[in-house]
Short mmCIF file of N, CA and C in Angstrom, two decimals:
data_model
loop_
_atom_site.label_atom_id
_atom_site.label_comp_id
_atom_site.label_asym_id
_atom_site.label_seq_id
_atom_site.Cartn_x
_atom_site.Cartn_y
_atom_site.Cartn_z
N UNK A 49 -102.25 11.07 65.11
CA UNK A 49 -101.32 11.42 63.75
C UNK A 49 -102.55 11.82 62.78
N UNK A 50 -103.58 10.80 62.84
CA UNK A 50 -104.42 10.84 61.88
C UNK A 50 -105.24 12.14 62.26
N UNK A 51 -105.65 12.22 63.61
CA UNK A 51 -106.67 13.32 63.97
C UNK A 51 -105.99 14.62 63.63
N UNK A 52 -104.49 14.83 63.97
CA UNK A 52 -104.10 16.02 63.57
C UNK A 52 -104.45 16.44 62.05
N UNK A 53 -104.06 14.98 61.17
CA UNK A 53 -104.08 15.57 59.63
C UNK A 53 -105.85 15.91 59.37
N UNK A 54 -106.46 15.40 59.70
CA UNK A 54 -107.98 15.86 59.67
C UNK A 54 -108.24 17.32 59.98
N UNK A 55 -107.63 17.39 61.09
CA UNK A 55 -107.84 18.79 61.65
C UNK A 55 -107.15 19.80 60.74
N UNK A 56 -106.04 19.77 60.01
CA UNK A 56 -105.37 20.42 59.41
C UNK A 56 -106.27 20.40 58.05
N UNK A 57 -106.61 19.19 57.50
CA UNK A 57 -107.27 19.60 56.02
C UNK A 57 -108.48 20.16 56.53
N UNK A 58 -109.44 19.70 57.52
CA UNK A 58 -110.87 20.29 57.50
C UNK A 58 -110.17 22.02 57.72
N UNK A 59 -109.29 22.55 58.34
CA UNK A 59 -108.96 23.82 58.49
C UNK A 59 -108.51 24.63 56.95
N UNK A 60 -107.86 23.72 56.51
CA UNK A 60 -107.43 24.21 55.13
C UNK A 60 -108.89 24.37 54.24
N UNK A 61 -109.55 23.14 54.48
CA UNK A 61 -110.95 23.35 53.45
C UNK A 61 -111.88 24.53 54.12
N UNK A 62 -111.90 24.84 55.22
CA UNK A 62 -112.45 25.80 55.93
C UNK A 62 -112.04 27.28 55.64
N UNK A 63 -110.81 27.27 55.15
CA UNK A 63 -110.17 28.85 54.80
C UNK A 63 -110.35 28.66 53.29
N UNK A 64 -110.60 27.73 52.57
CA UNK A 64 -110.70 27.96 51.08
C UNK A 64 -112.02 28.14 50.87
N UNK A 65 -113.01 27.77 51.43
CA UNK A 65 -114.57 28.04 51.69
C UNK A 65 -114.70 29.52 52.01
N UNK A 66 -114.06 29.85 52.93
CA UNK A 66 -114.20 31.39 53.23
C UNK A 66 -113.59 32.12 52.32
N UNK A 67 -112.52 31.74 51.85
CA UNK A 67 -111.98 32.54 50.61
C UNK A 67 -112.77 32.58 49.45
N UNK A 68 -113.63 31.32 48.99
CA UNK A 68 -114.69 31.42 47.89
C UNK A 68 -115.45 32.25 48.05
N UNK A 69 -116.12 32.22 49.27
CA UNK A 69 -117.61 33.24 49.97
C UNK A 69 -116.89 34.64 49.57
N UNK A 70 -115.65 34.98 50.32
CA UNK A 70 -115.21 36.25 50.46
C UNK A 70 -115.38 36.77 48.56
N UNK A 71 -114.69 36.25 48.12
CA UNK A 71 -114.45 36.39 46.79
C UNK A 71 -115.72 36.60 45.77
N UNK A 72 -116.66 35.62 46.23
CA UNK A 72 -118.08 35.72 45.60
C UNK A 72 -118.26 37.02 46.25
N UNK A 73 -118.68 37.28 47.41
CA UNK A 73 -119.31 38.90 47.66
C UNK A 73 -118.41 39.94 47.56
N UNK A 74 -117.22 40.00 46.86
CA UNK A 74 -116.38 41.01 46.71
C UNK A 74 -116.79 41.30 45.00
N UNK A 75 -117.33 40.15 44.36
CA UNK A 75 -117.70 40.15 43.28
C UNK A 75 -119.28 40.74 43.15
N UNK A 76 -119.80 40.35 43.36
CA UNK A 76 -121.22 40.83 43.64
C UNK A 76 -121.19 42.04 44.26
N UNK A 77 -120.41 42.61 44.91
CA UNK A 77 -120.46 44.26 45.30
C UNK A 77 -120.05 45.08 44.24
N UNK A 78 -118.97 44.49 43.42
CA UNK A 78 -118.37 45.33 42.12
C UNK A 78 -119.17 45.23 41.21
N UNK A 79 -120.02 44.30 40.94
CA UNK A 79 -121.26 44.37 39.95
C UNK A 79 -122.22 45.22 40.45
N UNK A 80 -122.59 45.32 41.79
CA UNK A 80 -123.69 46.29 42.17
C UNK A 80 -123.32 47.84 42.10
N UNK A 81 -122.03 48.04 42.12
CA UNK A 81 -121.49 49.34 41.82
C UNK A 81 -121.58 49.72 40.81
N UNK A 82 -120.93 48.66 39.91
CA UNK A 82 -121.18 48.84 38.41
C UNK A 82 -122.61 49.52 38.02
N UNK A 83 -123.58 48.15 38.28
CA UNK A 83 -125.16 48.52 37.98
C UNK A 83 -125.65 50.18 38.37
N UNK A 84 -125.04 50.30 39.61
CA UNK A 84 -125.42 51.43 40.30
C UNK A 84 -124.69 52.79 39.31
N UNK A 85 -123.37 52.67 39.24
CA UNK A 85 -123.03 53.38 38.14
C UNK A 85 -123.74 53.81 36.73
N UNK A 86 -124.30 52.43 36.42
CA UNK A 86 -124.96 52.64 35.10
C UNK A 86 -126.32 53.52 35.10
N UNK A 87 -127.09 52.70 36.32
CA UNK A 87 -128.18 53.53 36.90
C UNK A 87 -128.11 54.97 37.18
N UNK A 88 -126.97 55.34 37.52
CA UNK A 88 -126.84 56.68 37.73
C UNK A 88 -126.43 57.39 36.56
N UNK A 89 -125.92 56.58 35.47
CA UNK A 89 -125.33 57.30 34.37
C UNK A 89 -126.75 57.56 33.27
N UNK A 90 -127.43 56.50 33.71
CA UNK A 90 -128.94 56.42 32.65
C UNK A 90 -129.74 58.00 33.58
N UNK A 91 -129.79 57.73 34.83
CA UNK A 91 -130.82 58.67 35.68
C UNK A 91 -130.06 60.19 35.12
N UNK A 92 -128.84 60.22 35.03
CA UNK A 92 -128.41 61.73 34.61
C UNK A 92 -128.63 62.09 33.33
N UNK A 93 -128.40 60.94 32.36
CA UNK A 93 -128.96 60.98 30.69
C UNK A 93 -130.52 61.30 30.59
N UNK A 94 -131.13 60.83 31.50
CA UNK A 94 -132.75 61.11 31.60
C UNK A 94 -133.02 62.40 31.98
N UNK A 95 -132.46 62.76 33.15
CA UNK A 95 -132.25 64.51 33.85
C UNK A 95 -131.66 65.36 32.72
N UNK A 96 -130.81 65.09 32.09
CA UNK A 96 -130.27 66.21 30.90
C UNK A 96 -131.46 65.92 30.08
N UNK A 97 -131.94 65.09 29.37
CA UNK A 97 -133.09 65.17 28.71
C UNK A 97 -134.23 65.94 28.79
N UNK A 98 -134.65 65.78 30.17
CA UNK A 98 -135.63 66.39 30.53
C UNK A 98 -135.63 68.27 30.60
N UNK A 99 -134.05 68.41 30.90
CA UNK A 99 -133.70 69.70 31.28
C UNK A 99 -133.47 70.26 29.97
N UNK A 100 -132.93 69.79 28.70
CA UNK A 100 -132.75 69.97 27.38
C UNK A 100 -134.19 70.32 26.91
N UNK A 101 -135.53 69.37 27.08
CA UNK A 101 -136.64 69.45 26.74
C UNK A 101 -137.34 70.71 27.50
N UNK A 102 -136.76 71.10 28.89
CA UNK A 102 -137.64 72.26 29.32
C UNK A 102 -136.79 73.47 28.89
N UNK A 103 -135.66 73.37 28.29
CA UNK A 103 -134.84 74.70 27.93
C UNK A 103 -135.46 75.15 26.56
N UNK A 104 -135.50 74.17 25.86
CA UNK A 104 -136.24 74.10 24.21
C UNK A 104 -137.73 74.55 24.37
N UNK A 105 -138.46 74.29 25.20
CA UNK A 105 -140.02 74.47 25.68
C UNK A 105 -139.82 76.16 25.95
N UNK A 106 -138.99 76.61 26.94
CA UNK A 106 -138.79 77.77 27.01
C UNK A 106 -138.63 78.77 26.05
N UNK A 107 -137.64 78.45 25.12
CA UNK A 107 -137.04 79.15 24.09
C UNK A 107 -138.09 79.02 22.96
N UNK A 108 -138.92 77.93 23.04
CA UNK A 108 -140.15 78.02 21.86
C UNK A 108 -140.97 79.32 22.68
N UNK A 109 -141.26 78.87 23.64
CA UNK A 109 -142.51 79.97 24.70
C UNK A 109 -141.72 81.43 24.35
N UNK A 110 -140.61 81.42 24.59
CA UNK A 110 -140.12 82.88 24.43
C UNK A 110 -140.10 83.66 22.92
N UNK A 111 -139.89 82.63 21.98
CA UNK A 111 -139.97 83.05 20.56
C UNK A 111 -141.32 83.36 20.12
N UNK A 112 -142.14 82.51 20.49
CA UNK A 112 -143.58 82.79 20.41
C UNK A 112 -144.21 83.91 21.03
N UNK A 113 -143.82 84.57 22.11
CA UNK A 113 -144.11 85.44 22.92
C UNK A 113 -143.69 86.70 21.87
N UNK A 114 -142.70 86.74 21.54
CA UNK A 114 -141.48 87.82 20.95
C UNK A 114 -142.38 87.99 19.62
N UNK A 115 -142.81 86.97 18.95
CA UNK A 115 -143.50 87.25 17.63
C UNK A 115 -144.93 87.77 17.86
N UNK A 116 -145.34 87.49 18.81
CA UNK A 116 -146.62 88.03 19.19
C UNK A 116 -146.95 89.45 19.49
N UNK A 117 -145.41 89.71 20.32
CA UNK A 117 -145.33 91.26 21.01
C UNK A 117 -145.04 92.07 19.01
N UNK A 118 -144.16 91.43 18.49
CA UNK A 118 -143.75 92.08 17.21
C UNK A 118 -144.81 91.94 16.33
N UNK A 119 -145.60 91.20 16.09
CA UNK A 119 -146.80 91.25 15.39
C UNK A 119 -147.65 92.37 15.79
N UNK A 120 -147.95 92.45 17.27
CA UNK A 120 -148.90 93.60 17.84
C UNK A 120 -148.11 94.93 17.60
N UNK A 121 -146.94 94.98 17.44
CA UNK A 121 -146.24 96.18 17.37
C UNK A 121 -146.24 96.57 15.84
N UNK A 122 -146.37 95.31 15.06
CA UNK A 122 -146.44 95.78 13.70
C UNK A 122 -148.27 96.43 13.10
N UNK A 123 -148.92 95.60 13.77
CA UNK A 123 -150.16 95.84 13.88
C UNK A 123 -150.74 97.08 14.14
N UNK A 124 -149.90 98.01 15.33
CA UNK A 124 -149.94 99.08 16.06
C UNK A 124 -149.30 100.22 14.74
N UNK A 125 -148.55 99.80 14.17
CA UNK A 125 -147.72 100.91 13.65
C UNK A 125 -148.56 100.86 11.98
N UNK A 126 -149.20 99.99 11.69
CA UNK A 126 -149.70 99.82 10.51
C UNK A 126 -150.81 100.48 10.36
N UNK A 127 -151.60 101.03 11.67
CA UNK A 127 -152.93 101.49 11.71
C UNK A 127 -152.78 102.79 10.94
N UNK A 128 -153.91 103.49 10.72
CA UNK A 128 -153.96 104.79 9.99
C UNK A 128 -154.41 105.68 11.42
N UNK A 129 -153.77 106.44 11.77
CA UNK A 129 -154.03 107.45 12.97
C UNK A 129 -154.22 108.77 12.34
N UNK A 130 -155.35 109.35 12.59
CA UNK A 130 -155.68 110.78 12.17
C UNK A 130 -155.25 111.77 13.14
N UNK A 131 -154.28 111.94 14.18
CA UNK A 131 -154.06 112.58 15.20
C UNK A 131 -152.83 113.14 14.59
N UNK A 132 -153.09 114.55 14.65
CA UNK A 132 -151.60 115.36 14.68
C UNK A 132 -150.71 114.68 15.00
N UNK A 133 -149.29 115.07 14.19
CA UNK A 133 -148.30 114.30 14.40
C UNK A 133 -147.28 115.43 15.31
N UNK A 134 -147.07 114.94 16.43
CA UNK A 134 -146.07 115.85 17.18
C UNK A 134 -144.93 115.97 16.76
N UNK A 135 -144.35 117.26 16.89
CA UNK A 135 -142.76 117.62 16.48
C UNK A 135 -141.52 116.38 16.90
N UNK A 136 -140.94 116.38 15.84
CA UNK A 136 -140.03 114.84 16.06
C UNK A 136 -139.10 115.61 17.54
N UNK A 137 -139.05 114.80 18.73
CA UNK A 137 -138.03 115.15 19.63
C UNK A 137 -137.36 114.02 20.10
N UNK A 138 -136.73 113.58 20.43
CA UNK A 138 -135.95 112.39 20.94
C UNK A 138 -136.43 112.38 22.62
N UNK A 139 -136.74 113.48 23.08
CA UNK A 139 -137.36 113.67 24.38
C UNK A 139 -138.51 114.00 24.99
N UNK A 140 -139.48 113.46 23.71
CA UNK A 140 -141.01 113.65 23.46
C UNK A 140 -141.67 112.91 24.97
N UNK A 141 -142.51 113.86 25.79
CA UNK A 141 -143.16 113.59 26.78
C UNK A 141 -144.84 113.43 26.62
N UNK A 142 -145.25 112.49 27.10
CA UNK A 142 -146.62 112.48 26.97
C UNK A 142 -147.20 112.63 28.78
N UNK A 143 -148.14 113.36 28.58
CA UNK A 143 -148.65 113.78 29.68
C UNK A 143 -149.22 112.58 30.51
N UNK A 144 -149.77 112.81 31.73
CA UNK A 144 -150.13 111.70 32.37
C UNK A 144 -151.98 111.95 32.05
N UNK A 145 -152.51 113.06 31.71
CA UNK A 145 -153.82 113.25 31.63
C UNK A 145 -153.97 112.61 30.04
N UNK A 146 -153.10 112.76 29.02
CA UNK A 146 -153.16 112.14 27.86
C UNK A 146 -153.17 110.57 27.95
N UNK A 147 -152.40 109.97 28.81
CA UNK A 147 -152.71 108.83 29.11
C UNK A 147 -153.99 108.36 29.27
N UNK A 148 -154.35 108.95 30.52
CA UNK A 148 -155.68 108.43 31.31
C UNK A 148 -156.80 108.85 30.34
N UNK A 149 -156.77 110.06 29.53
CA UNK A 149 -157.90 109.91 28.73
C UNK A 149 -157.59 108.87 27.31
N UNK A 150 -156.95 108.60 26.78
CA UNK A 150 -156.65 107.41 25.80
C UNK A 150 -156.84 106.06 26.70
N UNK A 151 -156.76 106.01 27.87
CA UNK A 151 -157.15 104.63 28.53
C UNK A 151 -158.67 104.80 28.74
N UNK A 152 -159.20 105.91 29.25
CA UNK A 152 -160.88 106.31 29.53
C UNK A 152 -161.72 106.03 27.98
N UNK A 153 -160.67 106.60 27.03
CA UNK A 153 -161.92 106.41 25.72
C UNK A 153 -161.57 105.10 25.37
N UNK A 154 -160.39 104.31 25.73
CA UNK A 154 -160.44 102.84 25.29
C UNK A 154 -161.54 101.99 26.06
N UNK A 155 -161.61 102.39 27.20
CA UNK A 155 -162.69 101.60 28.15
C UNK A 155 -163.99 102.22 27.78
N UNK A 156 -164.15 103.30 27.21
CA UNK A 156 -165.46 103.76 26.85
C UNK A 156 -166.01 102.83 25.47
N UNK A 157 -164.93 102.80 24.60
CA UNK A 157 -165.26 102.00 23.44
C UNK A 157 -165.24 100.64 23.93
N UNK A 158 -165.06 99.87 24.52
CA UNK A 158 -165.00 98.41 24.80
C UNK A 158 -166.45 98.76 25.34
N UNK A 159 -166.69 99.48 26.47
CA UNK A 159 -168.34 99.65 27.21
C UNK A 159 -169.45 99.61 26.06
N UNK A 160 -169.01 100.50 25.07
CA UNK A 160 -170.24 100.83 24.17
C UNK A 160 -170.60 99.60 23.22
N UNK A 161 -169.17 98.61 22.94
CA UNK A 161 -169.62 97.56 22.07
C UNK A 161 -170.04 96.35 23.06
N UNK A 162 -169.63 96.40 24.45
CA UNK A 162 -170.00 95.37 24.98
C UNK A 162 -171.87 95.37 25.37
N UNK A 163 -172.28 96.51 25.28
CA UNK A 163 -173.70 97.13 25.49
C UNK A 163 -174.66 96.75 24.39
N UNK A 164 -173.66 97.19 23.20
CA UNK A 164 -174.53 96.60 21.69
C UNK A 164 -174.55 95.10 21.88
N UNK A 165 -173.15 94.19 22.10
CA UNK A 165 -173.22 93.15 21.96
C UNK A 165 -174.30 92.09 22.56
N UNK A 166 -174.34 92.55 23.81
CA UNK A 166 -175.31 92.00 24.95
C UNK A 166 -173.85 90.74 25.75
N UNK A 167 -174.92 90.46 26.64
CA UNK A 167 -174.12 89.54 27.26
C UNK A 167 -173.83 88.39 26.90
N UNK A 168 -172.48 87.91 26.76
CA UNK A 168 -172.36 86.54 25.89
C UNK A 168 -171.17 86.01 26.44
N UNK A 169 -171.07 84.84 26.79
CA UNK A 169 -170.09 83.99 27.56
C UNK A 169 -169.06 83.47 26.46
N UNK A 170 -169.84 83.34 25.35
CA UNK A 170 -168.68 82.64 24.14
C UNK A 170 -167.73 83.55 23.58
N UNK A 171 -167.53 84.90 23.94
CA UNK A 171 -167.04 85.68 23.21
C UNK A 171 -166.04 86.74 24.10
N UNK A 172 -165.15 87.38 23.63
CA UNK A 172 -164.60 88.56 24.81
C UNK A 172 -164.38 89.78 23.81
N UNK A 173 -164.07 90.70 24.06
CA UNK A 173 -163.78 92.16 23.46
C UNK A 173 -162.36 92.33 23.38
N UNK A 174 -161.85 92.90 22.24
CA UNK A 174 -160.28 93.17 22.52
C UNK A 174 -160.08 94.82 21.85
N UNK A 175 -159.53 95.44 22.28
CA UNK A 175 -159.19 96.58 21.78
C UNK A 175 -157.90 96.69 20.89
N UNK A 176 -158.28 97.15 19.43
CA UNK A 176 -157.09 96.83 18.46
C UNK A 176 -156.69 98.11 18.03
N UNK A 177 -156.65 99.41 18.83
CA UNK A 177 -156.17 100.38 18.29
C UNK A 177 -157.07 101.27 17.50
N UNK A 178 -156.51 102.38 16.94
CA UNK A 178 -157.35 103.84 16.55
C UNK A 178 -157.00 103.66 14.87
N UNK A 179 -158.60 103.48 14.06
CA UNK A 179 -158.12 103.42 12.72
C UNK A 179 -159.67 104.48 12.38
N UNK A 180 -158.93 105.87 11.58
CA UNK A 180 -159.96 106.77 10.80
C UNK A 180 -160.49 107.50 12.09
N UNK A 181 -159.45 107.53 13.13
CA UNK A 181 -159.92 108.65 14.14
C UNK A 181 -160.81 107.88 15.06
N UNK A 182 -161.18 107.08 14.84
CA UNK A 182 -162.34 105.85 16.01
C UNK A 182 -161.48 104.72 16.48
N UNK A 183 -162.13 104.36 17.67
CA UNK A 183 -161.78 103.27 18.36
C UNK A 183 -161.83 101.92 17.89
N UNK A 184 -161.21 101.02 17.46
CA UNK A 184 -161.32 99.87 16.93
C UNK A 184 -161.50 98.73 17.94
N UNK A 185 -162.53 98.54 17.89
CA UNK A 185 -162.84 96.85 19.24
C UNK A 185 -163.32 95.75 18.56
N UNK A 186 -162.88 94.40 19.00
CA UNK A 186 -163.11 93.41 17.88
C UNK A 186 -163.53 92.24 18.84
N UNK A 187 -164.78 91.70 18.56
CA UNK A 187 -165.50 90.70 19.36
C UNK A 187 -164.92 89.22 18.62
N UNK A 188 -164.32 88.76 19.65
CA UNK A 188 -163.79 87.53 19.71
C UNK A 188 -164.30 86.17 20.23
N UNK A 189 -164.36 84.99 19.11
CA UNK A 189 -164.74 84.10 19.93
C UNK A 189 -163.69 83.38 21.24
N UNK A 190 -164.01 82.99 22.16
CA UNK A 190 -163.40 82.64 23.41
C UNK A 190 -162.60 81.24 23.14
N UNK A 191 -163.05 80.38 22.42
CA UNK A 191 -162.54 79.26 22.43
C UNK A 191 -161.26 79.29 21.14
N UNK A 192 -161.47 79.82 20.24
CA UNK A 192 -160.87 79.85 19.02
C UNK A 192 -160.05 81.26 18.81
N UNK A 193 -160.33 82.25 19.45
CA UNK A 193 -159.89 83.90 19.15
C UNK A 193 -160.56 84.32 17.93
N UNK A 194 -161.37 83.53 17.16
CA UNK A 194 -161.48 84.09 15.58
C UNK A 194 -162.36 85.28 16.10
N UNK A 195 -161.95 86.28 15.20
CA UNK A 195 -162.26 87.47 15.17
C UNK A 195 -164.16 87.48 14.65
N UNK A 196 -165.10 87.62 15.16
CA UNK A 196 -166.44 87.50 14.72
C UNK A 196 -166.71 88.89 13.94
N UNK A 197 -166.27 89.82 14.53
CA UNK A 197 -166.74 91.38 13.99
C UNK A 197 -165.91 92.40 14.34
N UNK A 198 -165.66 93.55 13.58
CA UNK A 198 -165.18 94.37 14.35
C UNK A 198 -166.32 95.63 14.58
N UNK A 199 -165.75 96.90 15.20
CA UNK A 199 -166.55 97.70 15.63
C UNK A 199 -165.50 99.43 15.52
N UNK A 200 -166.18 100.14 14.81
CA UNK A 200 -165.15 101.11 14.73
C UNK A 200 -166.05 102.62 15.65
N UNK A 201 -165.73 102.68 16.66
CA UNK A 201 -166.34 103.30 17.81
C UNK A 201 -165.81 104.66 17.81
N UNK A 202 -166.82 106.00 17.54
CA UNK A 202 -166.64 107.15 18.21
C UNK A 202 -166.84 107.64 19.26
N UNK A 203 -165.88 107.71 20.38
CA UNK A 203 -166.51 107.53 21.79
C UNK A 203 -166.52 109.06 22.23
N UNK A 204 -166.49 110.19 21.38
CA UNK A 204 -166.91 111.66 21.38
C UNK A 204 -168.69 111.81 21.49
N UNK A 205 -169.33 111.08 20.40
CA UNK A 205 -170.75 111.00 20.54
C UNK A 205 -171.41 109.59 20.42
N UNK A 206 -170.30 108.64 20.90
CA UNK A 206 -171.21 107.64 21.53
C UNK A 206 -171.75 106.51 20.15
N UNK A 207 -171.51 107.05 19.14
CA UNK A 207 -171.61 105.93 17.83
C UNK A 207 -170.64 105.12 17.34
N UNK A 208 -171.13 104.15 16.36
CA UNK A 208 -170.19 102.72 16.22
C UNK A 208 -170.76 102.76 14.70
N UNK A 209 -169.66 102.13 14.11
CA UNK A 209 -170.09 101.23 12.72
C UNK A 209 -169.92 99.75 12.94
N UNK A 210 -170.55 98.80 12.34
CA UNK A 210 -169.95 97.37 12.50
C UNK A 210 -169.28 97.19 11.33
N UNK A 211 -168.29 96.38 11.21
CA UNK A 211 -167.76 95.93 10.08
C UNK A 211 -167.00 94.35 10.26
N UNK A 212 -167.34 93.83 9.22
CA UNK A 212 -167.35 92.06 9.45
C UNK A 212 -166.29 91.76 8.61
#
């Protein structure tokens, strides 16, 4: 009878120990799940912040590009153009020859300025439009885009004036 009692008590103790170990294991699994959820929430928050920053950066870039485009359009509109005004027509067409002539005249003006300025890797040349019937080309610093000087080029006779 003593042996039966000891066996029963040992069995009950083993069952209690197993229940305690399973409870501890269950609690640790729940804590890990909560930590995993917390980490996932934290990761999602960080990802959302990164996505928001990317969206904001894209919006800023688009706004800057739009401002630059508007400024260029305004500069083009503000320039004096001594060409005859064509009749107002909603369906006005520009011939391919006229466009090619303008492009080639722009290139000629740029080439004249480059030839006069000489080889210089610290500057670049930008076409700025037509002023007083002459093609305006700007010499700019490559690093800062600061305008060094302006050339007014008459491509018809290959002459130019330098403006500072």
